[in-house]
mmCIF file of C-alpha atoms in Angstrom:
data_model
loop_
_atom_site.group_PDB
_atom_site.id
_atom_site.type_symbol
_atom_site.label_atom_id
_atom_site.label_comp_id
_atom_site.label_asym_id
_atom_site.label_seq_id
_atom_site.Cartn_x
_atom_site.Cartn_y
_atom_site.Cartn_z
ATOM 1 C CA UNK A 22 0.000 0.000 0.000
ATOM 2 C CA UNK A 23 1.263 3.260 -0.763
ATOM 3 C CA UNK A 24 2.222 5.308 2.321
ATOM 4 C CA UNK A 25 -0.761 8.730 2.361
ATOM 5 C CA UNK A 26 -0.524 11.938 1.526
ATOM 6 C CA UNK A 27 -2.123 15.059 3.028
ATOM 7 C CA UNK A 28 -4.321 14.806 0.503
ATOM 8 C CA UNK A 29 -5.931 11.619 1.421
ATOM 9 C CA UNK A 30 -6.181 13.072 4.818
ATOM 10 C CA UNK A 31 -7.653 16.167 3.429
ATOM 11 C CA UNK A 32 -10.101 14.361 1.499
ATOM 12 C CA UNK A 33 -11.288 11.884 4.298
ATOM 13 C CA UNK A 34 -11.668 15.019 6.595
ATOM 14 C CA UNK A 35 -13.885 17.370 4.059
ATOM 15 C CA UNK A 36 -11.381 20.296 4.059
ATOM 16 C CA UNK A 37 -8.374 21.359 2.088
ATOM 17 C CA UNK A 38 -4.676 20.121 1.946
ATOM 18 C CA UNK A 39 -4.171 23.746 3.255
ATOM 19 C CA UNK A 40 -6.025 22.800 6.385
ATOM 20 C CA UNK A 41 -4.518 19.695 7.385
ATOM 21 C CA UNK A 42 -1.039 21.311 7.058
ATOM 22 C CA UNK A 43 -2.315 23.692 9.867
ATOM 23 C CA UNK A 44 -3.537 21.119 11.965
ATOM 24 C CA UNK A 45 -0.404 19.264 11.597
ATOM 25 C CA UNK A 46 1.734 21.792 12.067
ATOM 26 C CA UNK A 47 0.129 23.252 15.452
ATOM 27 C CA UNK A 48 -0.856 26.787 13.061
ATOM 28 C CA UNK A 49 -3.678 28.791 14.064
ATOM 29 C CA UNK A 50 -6.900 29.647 12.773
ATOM 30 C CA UNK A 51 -8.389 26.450 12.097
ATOM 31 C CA UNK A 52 -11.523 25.547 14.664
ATOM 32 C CA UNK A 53 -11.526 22.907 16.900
ATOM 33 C CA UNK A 54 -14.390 20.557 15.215
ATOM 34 C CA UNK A 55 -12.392 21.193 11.812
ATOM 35 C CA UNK A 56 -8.975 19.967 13.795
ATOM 36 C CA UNK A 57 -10.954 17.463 15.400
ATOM 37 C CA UNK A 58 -12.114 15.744 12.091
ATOM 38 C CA UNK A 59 -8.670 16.004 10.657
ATOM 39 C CA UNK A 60 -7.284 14.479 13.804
ATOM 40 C CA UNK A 61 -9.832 11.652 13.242
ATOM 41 C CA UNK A 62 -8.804 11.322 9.660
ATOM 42 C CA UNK A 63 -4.718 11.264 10.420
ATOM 43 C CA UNK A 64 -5.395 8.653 13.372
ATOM 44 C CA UNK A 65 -7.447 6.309 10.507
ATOM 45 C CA UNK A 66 -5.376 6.672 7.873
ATOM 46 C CA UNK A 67 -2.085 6.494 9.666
ATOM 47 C CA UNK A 68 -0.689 9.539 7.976
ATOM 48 C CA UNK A 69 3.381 11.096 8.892
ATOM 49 C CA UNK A 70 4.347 14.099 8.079
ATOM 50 C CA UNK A 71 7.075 13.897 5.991
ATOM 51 C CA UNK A 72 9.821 16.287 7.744
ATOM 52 C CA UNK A 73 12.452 16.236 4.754
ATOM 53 C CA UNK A 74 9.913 17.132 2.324
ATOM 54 C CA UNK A 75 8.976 20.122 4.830
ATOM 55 C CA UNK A 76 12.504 21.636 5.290
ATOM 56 C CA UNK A 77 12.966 21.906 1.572
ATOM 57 C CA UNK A 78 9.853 24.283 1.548
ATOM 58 C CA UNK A 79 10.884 25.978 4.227
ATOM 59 C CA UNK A 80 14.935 26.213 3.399
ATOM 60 C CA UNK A 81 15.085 27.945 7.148
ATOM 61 C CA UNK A 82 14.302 24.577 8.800
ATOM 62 C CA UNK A 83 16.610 22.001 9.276
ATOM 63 C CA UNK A 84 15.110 17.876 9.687
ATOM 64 C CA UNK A 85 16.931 17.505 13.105
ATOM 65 C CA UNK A 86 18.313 15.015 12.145
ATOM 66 C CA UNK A 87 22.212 14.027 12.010
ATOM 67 C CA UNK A 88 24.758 11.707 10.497
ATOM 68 C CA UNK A 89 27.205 9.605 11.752
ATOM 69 C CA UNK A 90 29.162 7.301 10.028
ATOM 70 C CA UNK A 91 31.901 4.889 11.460
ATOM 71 C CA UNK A 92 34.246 2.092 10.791
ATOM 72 C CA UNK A 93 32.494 -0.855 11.913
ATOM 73 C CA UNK A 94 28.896 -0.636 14.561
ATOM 74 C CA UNK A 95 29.886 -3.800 15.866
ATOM 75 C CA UNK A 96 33.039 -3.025 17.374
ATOM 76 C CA UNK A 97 32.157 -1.618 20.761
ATOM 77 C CA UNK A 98 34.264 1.159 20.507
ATOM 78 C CA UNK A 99 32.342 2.406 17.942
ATOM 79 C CA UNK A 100 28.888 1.429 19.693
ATOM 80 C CA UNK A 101 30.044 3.839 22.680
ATOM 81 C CA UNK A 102 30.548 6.375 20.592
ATOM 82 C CA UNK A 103 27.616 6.013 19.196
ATOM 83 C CA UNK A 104 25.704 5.916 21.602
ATOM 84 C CA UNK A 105 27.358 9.336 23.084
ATOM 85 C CA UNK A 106 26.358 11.008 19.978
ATOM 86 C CA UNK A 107 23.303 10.183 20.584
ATOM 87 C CA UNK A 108 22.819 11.262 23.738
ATOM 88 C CA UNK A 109 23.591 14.715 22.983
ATOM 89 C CA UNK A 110 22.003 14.602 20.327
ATOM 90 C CA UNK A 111 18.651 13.660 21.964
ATOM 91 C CA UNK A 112 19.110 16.526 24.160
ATOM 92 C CA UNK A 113 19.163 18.601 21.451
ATOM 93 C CA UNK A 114 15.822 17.345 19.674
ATOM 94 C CA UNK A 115 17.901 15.506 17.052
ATOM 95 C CA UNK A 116 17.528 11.890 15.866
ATOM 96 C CA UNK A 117 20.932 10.013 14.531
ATOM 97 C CA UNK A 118 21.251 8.088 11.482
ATOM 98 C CA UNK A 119 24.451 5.491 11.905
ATOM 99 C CA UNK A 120 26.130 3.382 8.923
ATOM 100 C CA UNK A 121 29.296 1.367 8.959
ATOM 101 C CA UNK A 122 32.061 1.856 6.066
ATOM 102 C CA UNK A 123 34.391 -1.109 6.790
ATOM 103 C CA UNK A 124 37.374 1.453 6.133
ATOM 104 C CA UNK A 125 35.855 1.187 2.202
ATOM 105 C CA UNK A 126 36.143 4.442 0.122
ATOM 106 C CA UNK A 127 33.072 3.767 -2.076
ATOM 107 C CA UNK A 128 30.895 2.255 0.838
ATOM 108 C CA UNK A 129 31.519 5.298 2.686
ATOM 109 C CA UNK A 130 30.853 7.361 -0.357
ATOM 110 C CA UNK A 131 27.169 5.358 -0.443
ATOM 111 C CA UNK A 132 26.561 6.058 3.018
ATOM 112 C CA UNK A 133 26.903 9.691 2.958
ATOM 113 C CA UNK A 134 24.913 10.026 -0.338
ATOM 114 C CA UNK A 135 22.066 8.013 1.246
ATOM 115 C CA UNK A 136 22.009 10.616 4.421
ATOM 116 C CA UNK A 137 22.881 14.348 2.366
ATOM 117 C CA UNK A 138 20.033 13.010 0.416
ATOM 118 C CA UNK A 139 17.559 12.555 3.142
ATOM 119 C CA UNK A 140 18.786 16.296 4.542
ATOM 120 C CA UNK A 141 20.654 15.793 7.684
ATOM 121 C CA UNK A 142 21.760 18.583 9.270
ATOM 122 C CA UNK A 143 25.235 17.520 9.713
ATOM 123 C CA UNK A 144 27.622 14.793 9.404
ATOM 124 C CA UNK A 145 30.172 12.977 12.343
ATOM 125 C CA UNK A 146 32.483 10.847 9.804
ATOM 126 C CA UNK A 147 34.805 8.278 11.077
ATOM 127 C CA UNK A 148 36.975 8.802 7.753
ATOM 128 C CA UNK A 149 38.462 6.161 5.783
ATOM 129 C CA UNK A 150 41.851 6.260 3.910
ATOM 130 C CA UNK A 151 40.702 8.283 0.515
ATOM 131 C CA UNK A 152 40.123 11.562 -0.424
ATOM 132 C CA UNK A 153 36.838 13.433 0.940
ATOM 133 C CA UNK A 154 37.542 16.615 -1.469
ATOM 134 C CA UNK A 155 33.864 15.347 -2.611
ATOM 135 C CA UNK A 156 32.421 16.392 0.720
ATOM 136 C CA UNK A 157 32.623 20.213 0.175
ATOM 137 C CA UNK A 158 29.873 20.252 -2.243
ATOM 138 C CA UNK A 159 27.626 19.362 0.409
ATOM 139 C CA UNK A 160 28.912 21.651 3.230
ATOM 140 C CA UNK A 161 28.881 24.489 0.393
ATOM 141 C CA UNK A 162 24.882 23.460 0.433
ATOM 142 C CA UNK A 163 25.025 23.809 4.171
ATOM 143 C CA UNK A 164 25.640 20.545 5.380
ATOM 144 C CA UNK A 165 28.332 20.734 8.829
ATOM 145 C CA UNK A 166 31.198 18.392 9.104
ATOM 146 C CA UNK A 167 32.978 17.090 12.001
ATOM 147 C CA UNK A 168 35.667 14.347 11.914
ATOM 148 C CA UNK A 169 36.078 11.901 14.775
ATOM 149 C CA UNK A 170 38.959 9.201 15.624
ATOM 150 C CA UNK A 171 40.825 10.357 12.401
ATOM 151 C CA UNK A 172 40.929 13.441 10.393
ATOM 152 C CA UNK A 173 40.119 13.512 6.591
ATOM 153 C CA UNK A 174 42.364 14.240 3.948
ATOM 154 C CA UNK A 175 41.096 16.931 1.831
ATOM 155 C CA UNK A 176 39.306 18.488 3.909
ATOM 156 C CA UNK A 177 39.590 21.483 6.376
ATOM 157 C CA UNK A 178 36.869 20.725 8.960
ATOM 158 C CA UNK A 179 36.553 20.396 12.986
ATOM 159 C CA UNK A 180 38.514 17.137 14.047
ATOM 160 C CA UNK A 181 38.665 15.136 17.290
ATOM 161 C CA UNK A 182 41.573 12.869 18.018
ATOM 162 C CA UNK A 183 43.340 11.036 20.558
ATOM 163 C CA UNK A 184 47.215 11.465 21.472
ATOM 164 C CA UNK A 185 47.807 8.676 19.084
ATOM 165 C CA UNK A 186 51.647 8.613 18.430
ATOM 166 C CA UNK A 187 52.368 9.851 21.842
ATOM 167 C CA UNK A 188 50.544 7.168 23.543
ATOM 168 C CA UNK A 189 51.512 3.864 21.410
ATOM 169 C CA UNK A 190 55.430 5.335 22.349
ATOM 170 C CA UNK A 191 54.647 5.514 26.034
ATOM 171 C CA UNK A 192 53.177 2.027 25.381
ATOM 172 C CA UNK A 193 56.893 0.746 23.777
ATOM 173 C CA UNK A 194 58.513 2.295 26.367
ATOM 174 C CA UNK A 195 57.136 0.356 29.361
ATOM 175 C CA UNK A 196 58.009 -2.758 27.689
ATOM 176 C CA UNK A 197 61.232 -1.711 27.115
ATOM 177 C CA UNK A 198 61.474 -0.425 30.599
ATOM 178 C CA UNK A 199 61.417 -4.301 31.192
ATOM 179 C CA UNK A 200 64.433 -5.782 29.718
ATOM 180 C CA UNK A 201 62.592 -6.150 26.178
ATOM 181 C CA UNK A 202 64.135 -5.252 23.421
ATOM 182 C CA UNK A 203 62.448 -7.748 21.026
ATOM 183 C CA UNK A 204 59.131 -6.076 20.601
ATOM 184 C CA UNK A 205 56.982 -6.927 17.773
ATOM 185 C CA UNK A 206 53.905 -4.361 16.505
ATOM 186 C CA UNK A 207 50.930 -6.120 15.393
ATOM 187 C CA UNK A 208 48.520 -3.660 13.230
ATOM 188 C CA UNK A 209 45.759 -2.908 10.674
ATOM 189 C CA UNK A 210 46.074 -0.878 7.443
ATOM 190 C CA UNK A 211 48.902 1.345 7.569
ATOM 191 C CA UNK A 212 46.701 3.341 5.507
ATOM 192 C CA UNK A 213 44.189 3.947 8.209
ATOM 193 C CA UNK A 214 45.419 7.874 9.998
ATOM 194 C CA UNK A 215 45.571 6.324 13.551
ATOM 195 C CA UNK A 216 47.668 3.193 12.415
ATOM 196 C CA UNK A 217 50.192 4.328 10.995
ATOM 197 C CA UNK A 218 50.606 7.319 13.943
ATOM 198 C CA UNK A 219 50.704 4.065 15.996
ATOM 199 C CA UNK A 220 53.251 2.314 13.923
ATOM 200 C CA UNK A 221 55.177 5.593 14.437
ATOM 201 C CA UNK A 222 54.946 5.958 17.628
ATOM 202 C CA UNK A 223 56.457 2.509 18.039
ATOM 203 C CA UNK A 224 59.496 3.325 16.127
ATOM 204 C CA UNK A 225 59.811 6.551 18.088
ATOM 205 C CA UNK A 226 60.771 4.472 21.298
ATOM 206 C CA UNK A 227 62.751 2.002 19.667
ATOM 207 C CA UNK A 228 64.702 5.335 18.289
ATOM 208 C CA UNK A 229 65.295 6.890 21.885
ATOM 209 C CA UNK A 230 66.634 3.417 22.934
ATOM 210 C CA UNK A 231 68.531 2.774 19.972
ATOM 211 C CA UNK A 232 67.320 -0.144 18.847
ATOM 212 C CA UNK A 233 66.720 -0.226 15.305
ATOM 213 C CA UNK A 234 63.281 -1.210 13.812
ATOM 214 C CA UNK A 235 63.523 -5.314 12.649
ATOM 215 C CA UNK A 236 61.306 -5.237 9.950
ATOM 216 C CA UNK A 237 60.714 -9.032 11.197
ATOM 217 C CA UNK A 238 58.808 -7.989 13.920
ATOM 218 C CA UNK A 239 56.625 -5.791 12.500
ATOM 219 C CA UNK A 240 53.322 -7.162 11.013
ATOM 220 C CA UNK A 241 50.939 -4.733 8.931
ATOM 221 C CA UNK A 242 46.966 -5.361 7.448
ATOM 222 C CA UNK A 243 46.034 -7.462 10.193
ATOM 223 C CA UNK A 244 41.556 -7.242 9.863
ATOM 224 C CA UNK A 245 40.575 -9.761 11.885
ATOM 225 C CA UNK A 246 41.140 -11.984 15.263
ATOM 226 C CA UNK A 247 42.430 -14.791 13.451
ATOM 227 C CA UNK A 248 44.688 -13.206 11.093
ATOM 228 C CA UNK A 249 46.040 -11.511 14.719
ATOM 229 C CA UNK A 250 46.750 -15.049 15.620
ATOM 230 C CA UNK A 251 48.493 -16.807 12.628
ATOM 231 C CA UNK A 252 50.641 -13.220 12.708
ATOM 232 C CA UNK A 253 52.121 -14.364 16.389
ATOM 233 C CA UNK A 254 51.991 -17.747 15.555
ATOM 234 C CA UNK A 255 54.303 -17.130 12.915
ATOM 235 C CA UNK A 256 56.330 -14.473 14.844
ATOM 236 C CA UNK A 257 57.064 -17.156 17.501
ATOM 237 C CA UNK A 258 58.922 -19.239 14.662
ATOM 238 C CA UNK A 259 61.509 -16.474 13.784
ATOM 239 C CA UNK A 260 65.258 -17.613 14.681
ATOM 240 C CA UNK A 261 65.268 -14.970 16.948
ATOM 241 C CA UNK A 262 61.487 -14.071 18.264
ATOM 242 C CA UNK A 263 59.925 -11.218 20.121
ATOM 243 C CA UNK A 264 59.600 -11.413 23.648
ATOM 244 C CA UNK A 265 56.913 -8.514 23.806
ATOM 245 C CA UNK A 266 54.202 -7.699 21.640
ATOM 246 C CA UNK A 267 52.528 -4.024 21.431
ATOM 247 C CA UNK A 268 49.231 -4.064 19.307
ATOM 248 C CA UNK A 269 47.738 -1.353 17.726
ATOM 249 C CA UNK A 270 43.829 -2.082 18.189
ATOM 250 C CA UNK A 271 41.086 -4.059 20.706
ATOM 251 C CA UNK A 272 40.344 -6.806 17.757
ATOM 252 C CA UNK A 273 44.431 -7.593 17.215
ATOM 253 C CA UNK A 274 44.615 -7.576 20.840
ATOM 254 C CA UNK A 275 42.299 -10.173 21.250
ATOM 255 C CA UNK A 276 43.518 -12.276 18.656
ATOM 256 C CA UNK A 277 47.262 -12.246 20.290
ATOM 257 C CA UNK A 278 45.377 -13.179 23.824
ATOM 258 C CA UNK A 279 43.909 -16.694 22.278
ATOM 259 C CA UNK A 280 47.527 -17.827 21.986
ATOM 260 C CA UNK A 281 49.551 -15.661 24.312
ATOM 261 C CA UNK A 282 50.609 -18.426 26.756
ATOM 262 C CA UNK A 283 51.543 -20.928 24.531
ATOM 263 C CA UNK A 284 54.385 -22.132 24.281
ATOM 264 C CA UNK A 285 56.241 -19.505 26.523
ATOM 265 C CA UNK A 286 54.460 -16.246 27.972
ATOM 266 C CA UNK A 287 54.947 -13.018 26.038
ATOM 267 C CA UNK A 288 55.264 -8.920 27.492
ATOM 268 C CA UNK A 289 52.040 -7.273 25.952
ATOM 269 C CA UNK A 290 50.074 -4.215 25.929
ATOM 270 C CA UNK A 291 47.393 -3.161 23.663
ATOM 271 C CA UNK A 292 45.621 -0.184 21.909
ATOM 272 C CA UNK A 293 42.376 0.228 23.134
ATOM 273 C CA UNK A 294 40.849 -1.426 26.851
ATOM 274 C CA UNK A 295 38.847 -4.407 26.171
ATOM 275 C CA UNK A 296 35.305 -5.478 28.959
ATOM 276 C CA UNK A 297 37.063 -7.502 31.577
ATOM 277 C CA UNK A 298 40.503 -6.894 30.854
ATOM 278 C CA UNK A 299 41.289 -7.009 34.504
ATOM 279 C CA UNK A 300 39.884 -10.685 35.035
ATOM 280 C CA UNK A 301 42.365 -12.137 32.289
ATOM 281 C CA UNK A 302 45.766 -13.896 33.400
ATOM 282 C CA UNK A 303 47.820 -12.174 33.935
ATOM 283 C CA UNK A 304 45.211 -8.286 33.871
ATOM 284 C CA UNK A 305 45.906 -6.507 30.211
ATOM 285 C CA UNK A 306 48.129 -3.424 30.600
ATOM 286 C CA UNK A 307 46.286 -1.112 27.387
ATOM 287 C CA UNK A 308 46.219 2.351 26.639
ATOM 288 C CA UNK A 309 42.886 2.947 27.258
ATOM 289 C CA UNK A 310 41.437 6.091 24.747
ATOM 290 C CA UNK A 311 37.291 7.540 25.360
ATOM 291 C CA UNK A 312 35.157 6.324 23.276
ATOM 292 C CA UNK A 313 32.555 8.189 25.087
ATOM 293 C CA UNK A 314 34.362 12.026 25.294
ATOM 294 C CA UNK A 315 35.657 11.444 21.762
ATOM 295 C CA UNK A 316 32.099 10.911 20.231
ATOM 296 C CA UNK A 317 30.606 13.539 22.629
ATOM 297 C CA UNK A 318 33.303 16.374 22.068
ATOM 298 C CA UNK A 319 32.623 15.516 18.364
ATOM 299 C CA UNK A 320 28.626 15.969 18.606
ATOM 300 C CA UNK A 321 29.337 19.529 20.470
ATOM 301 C CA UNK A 322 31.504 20.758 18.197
ATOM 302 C CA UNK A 323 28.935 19.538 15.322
ATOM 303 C CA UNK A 324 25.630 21.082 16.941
ATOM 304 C CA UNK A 325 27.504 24.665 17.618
ATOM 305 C CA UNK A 326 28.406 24.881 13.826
ATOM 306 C CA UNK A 327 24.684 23.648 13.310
ATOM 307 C CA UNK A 328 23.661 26.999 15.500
ATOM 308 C CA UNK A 329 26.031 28.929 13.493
ATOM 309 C CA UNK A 330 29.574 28.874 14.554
ATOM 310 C CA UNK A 331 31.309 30.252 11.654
ATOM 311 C CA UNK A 332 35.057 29.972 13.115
ATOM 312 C CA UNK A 333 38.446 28.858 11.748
ATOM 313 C CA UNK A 334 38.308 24.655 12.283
ATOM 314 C CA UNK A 335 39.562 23.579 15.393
ATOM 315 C CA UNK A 336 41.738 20.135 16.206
ATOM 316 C CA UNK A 337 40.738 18.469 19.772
ATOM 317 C CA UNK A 338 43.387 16.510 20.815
ATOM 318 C CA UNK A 339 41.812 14.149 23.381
ATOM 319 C CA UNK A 340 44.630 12.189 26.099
ATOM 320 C CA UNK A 341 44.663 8.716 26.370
ATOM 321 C CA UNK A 342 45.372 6.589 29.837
ATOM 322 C CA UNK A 343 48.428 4.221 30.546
ATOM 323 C CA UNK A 344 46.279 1.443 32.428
ATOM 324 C CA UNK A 345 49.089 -1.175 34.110
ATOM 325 C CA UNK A 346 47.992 -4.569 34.691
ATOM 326 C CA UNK A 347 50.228 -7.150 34.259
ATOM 327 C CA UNK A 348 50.298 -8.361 30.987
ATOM 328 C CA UNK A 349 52.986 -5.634 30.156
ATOM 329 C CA UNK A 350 55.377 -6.254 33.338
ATOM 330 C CA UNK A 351 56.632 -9.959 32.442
ATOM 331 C CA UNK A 352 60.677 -9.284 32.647
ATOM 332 C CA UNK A 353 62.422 -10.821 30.296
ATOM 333 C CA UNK A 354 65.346 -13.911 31.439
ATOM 334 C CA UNK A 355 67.971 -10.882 31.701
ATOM 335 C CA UNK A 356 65.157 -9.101 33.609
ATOM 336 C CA UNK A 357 66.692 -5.999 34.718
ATOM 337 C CA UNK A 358 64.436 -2.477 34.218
ATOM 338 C CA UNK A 359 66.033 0.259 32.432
ATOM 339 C CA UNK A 360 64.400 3.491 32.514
#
């Protein structure tokens, strides 16, 4: 059945499309029998006013409504953030439209078009690895941009980050600080913005210890738990193997934890806090980043350029915790600290 119109309302009640749009719309002038009989009329027919089709009458109204697109809804890091943005925007009147990219160009390029063209007010964008040049005809139409977890290339816009490079370094440290000097880095796409930061923040405290970066050791385009695992698996076979690992997301993380004790037990600490991480043997030492204040620094800085804000863009560099547990204290044979 097709979904109906004002019209079919209109002609159910007895009165004009003119009419019901008043009712609707809470306008004056219309008597209370006549709003009575169109109320009767939306209630049978099931009519819903269609609130895109209203703002582009009425270019002055926005659809409160919002975008935000991520990497992948069923990572819970993502879900938190979600759900963040959501929260403010609720507070605001606003309801959020979500889809997942999977770090593809085009799929992210589908998922925008499909929420420009139902009006949203404004975008949060999780951006993959291309170009978003393609965005600016849409924030030239008025649509507001903010970037979360990454910035976008191409693009001069509002961004919110974490102390990415920074905080994977303090992360090589520690293990260092603990006789290792065989340190592996398991990550994702070096293309992604935070992975390679990571990746360089590794090399960073391998520099200021001078140890030089063994390609061997270092393990790129890891997407999945089980590639994680075959990566250490086949780390552990080297002549001479790590005896720390540092990984650069939750998922890798918990790939390396299905075989960490086997055969011999391995230093570790991990990008991103994982649910429980203090129950596991030994606890997970992470650096633990806000899922929460990065999507909810994001949605503030989106809703004041939806009230107007006009200024230069701004870059919100979030800090991320050093959580120690365990997992990153094992000592190697030599075992002495150093630093």
């Amino acid at each position: 059945m097709n979904r109906p119109t004002m019209k079919d309302v209109a002609r159910a009640a007895g009165v004009s499309p003119m009419t019901v749009s008043r009712v609707v719309s809470g306008a004056p002038g219309v008597t209370p029998e006549t709003a009575a009989r169109v109320g009767q009329a939306v209630r049978k027919l099931g009519y819903q006013r269609n609130d895109n089709a209203r703002s582009l009458r009425q270019k002055n109204l926005g659809t409160s409504t919002i975008g935000l697109v991520v990497d992948d809804l069923a990572n819970p890091f993502y879900a938190l953030m979600a759900r963040s943005v959501e929260d403010e925007a609720h507070r605001r009147g606003h309801v959020v439209l979500v889809g997942s990219t999977n770090d593809e160009p085009q799929r992210e390029r589908e998922v925008i078009a499909a929420f420009t063209a139902r009006q949203v007010d404004g975008l949060i964008l999780v951006p993959t690895s291309g170009s978003h040049g393609f965005l600016k005809r849409q924030m030239a139409g008025g649509t507001q941009v903010v970037c979360v977890d990454r910035p976008a290339r191409g693009l001069a816009v509002d961004t919110v980050t974490v102390d990415n490079r920074a905080a994977a370094g303090r992360a090589v440290t520690h293990l260092l600080g603990h006789g290792h000097t065989r340190i592996a880095y398991l990550g994702d796409r070096y293309d992604i913005w935070t992975q390679a930061e990571r990746h360089a923040g590794y090399r960073d405290a391998l520099a200021a210890h001078g140890i030089p970066e063994d390609p061997a050791l270092v393990r790129h385009e890891l997407r999945s738990q089980p590639q994680a695992r075959a990566a250490l698996a086949a780390l552990r076979t080297l002549p001479d193997p790590p005896t720390a690992v540092f990984t650069s997301n939750d998922v890798i993380t918990l790939g390396v934890l299905d075989a960490l004790g086997d055969p011999a037990p391995l230093g570790l600490v991990g990008f991103d806090d994982l649910p429980l991480a203090e129950r596991l043997t030994p606890p997970l030492t992470v650096v633990s980043q806000d899922p929460v204040a990065l999507g909810g620094t994001a949605a503030n800085l989106l809703f004041s350029r939806i009230a107007g804000d006009r200024s230069a863009p701004r870059s919100v560099v979030l800090l991320t915790r050093f959580v120690i547990r365990g997992s990153g204290e094992h000592r190697t044979a030599a075992g002495p600290a150093r630093g």
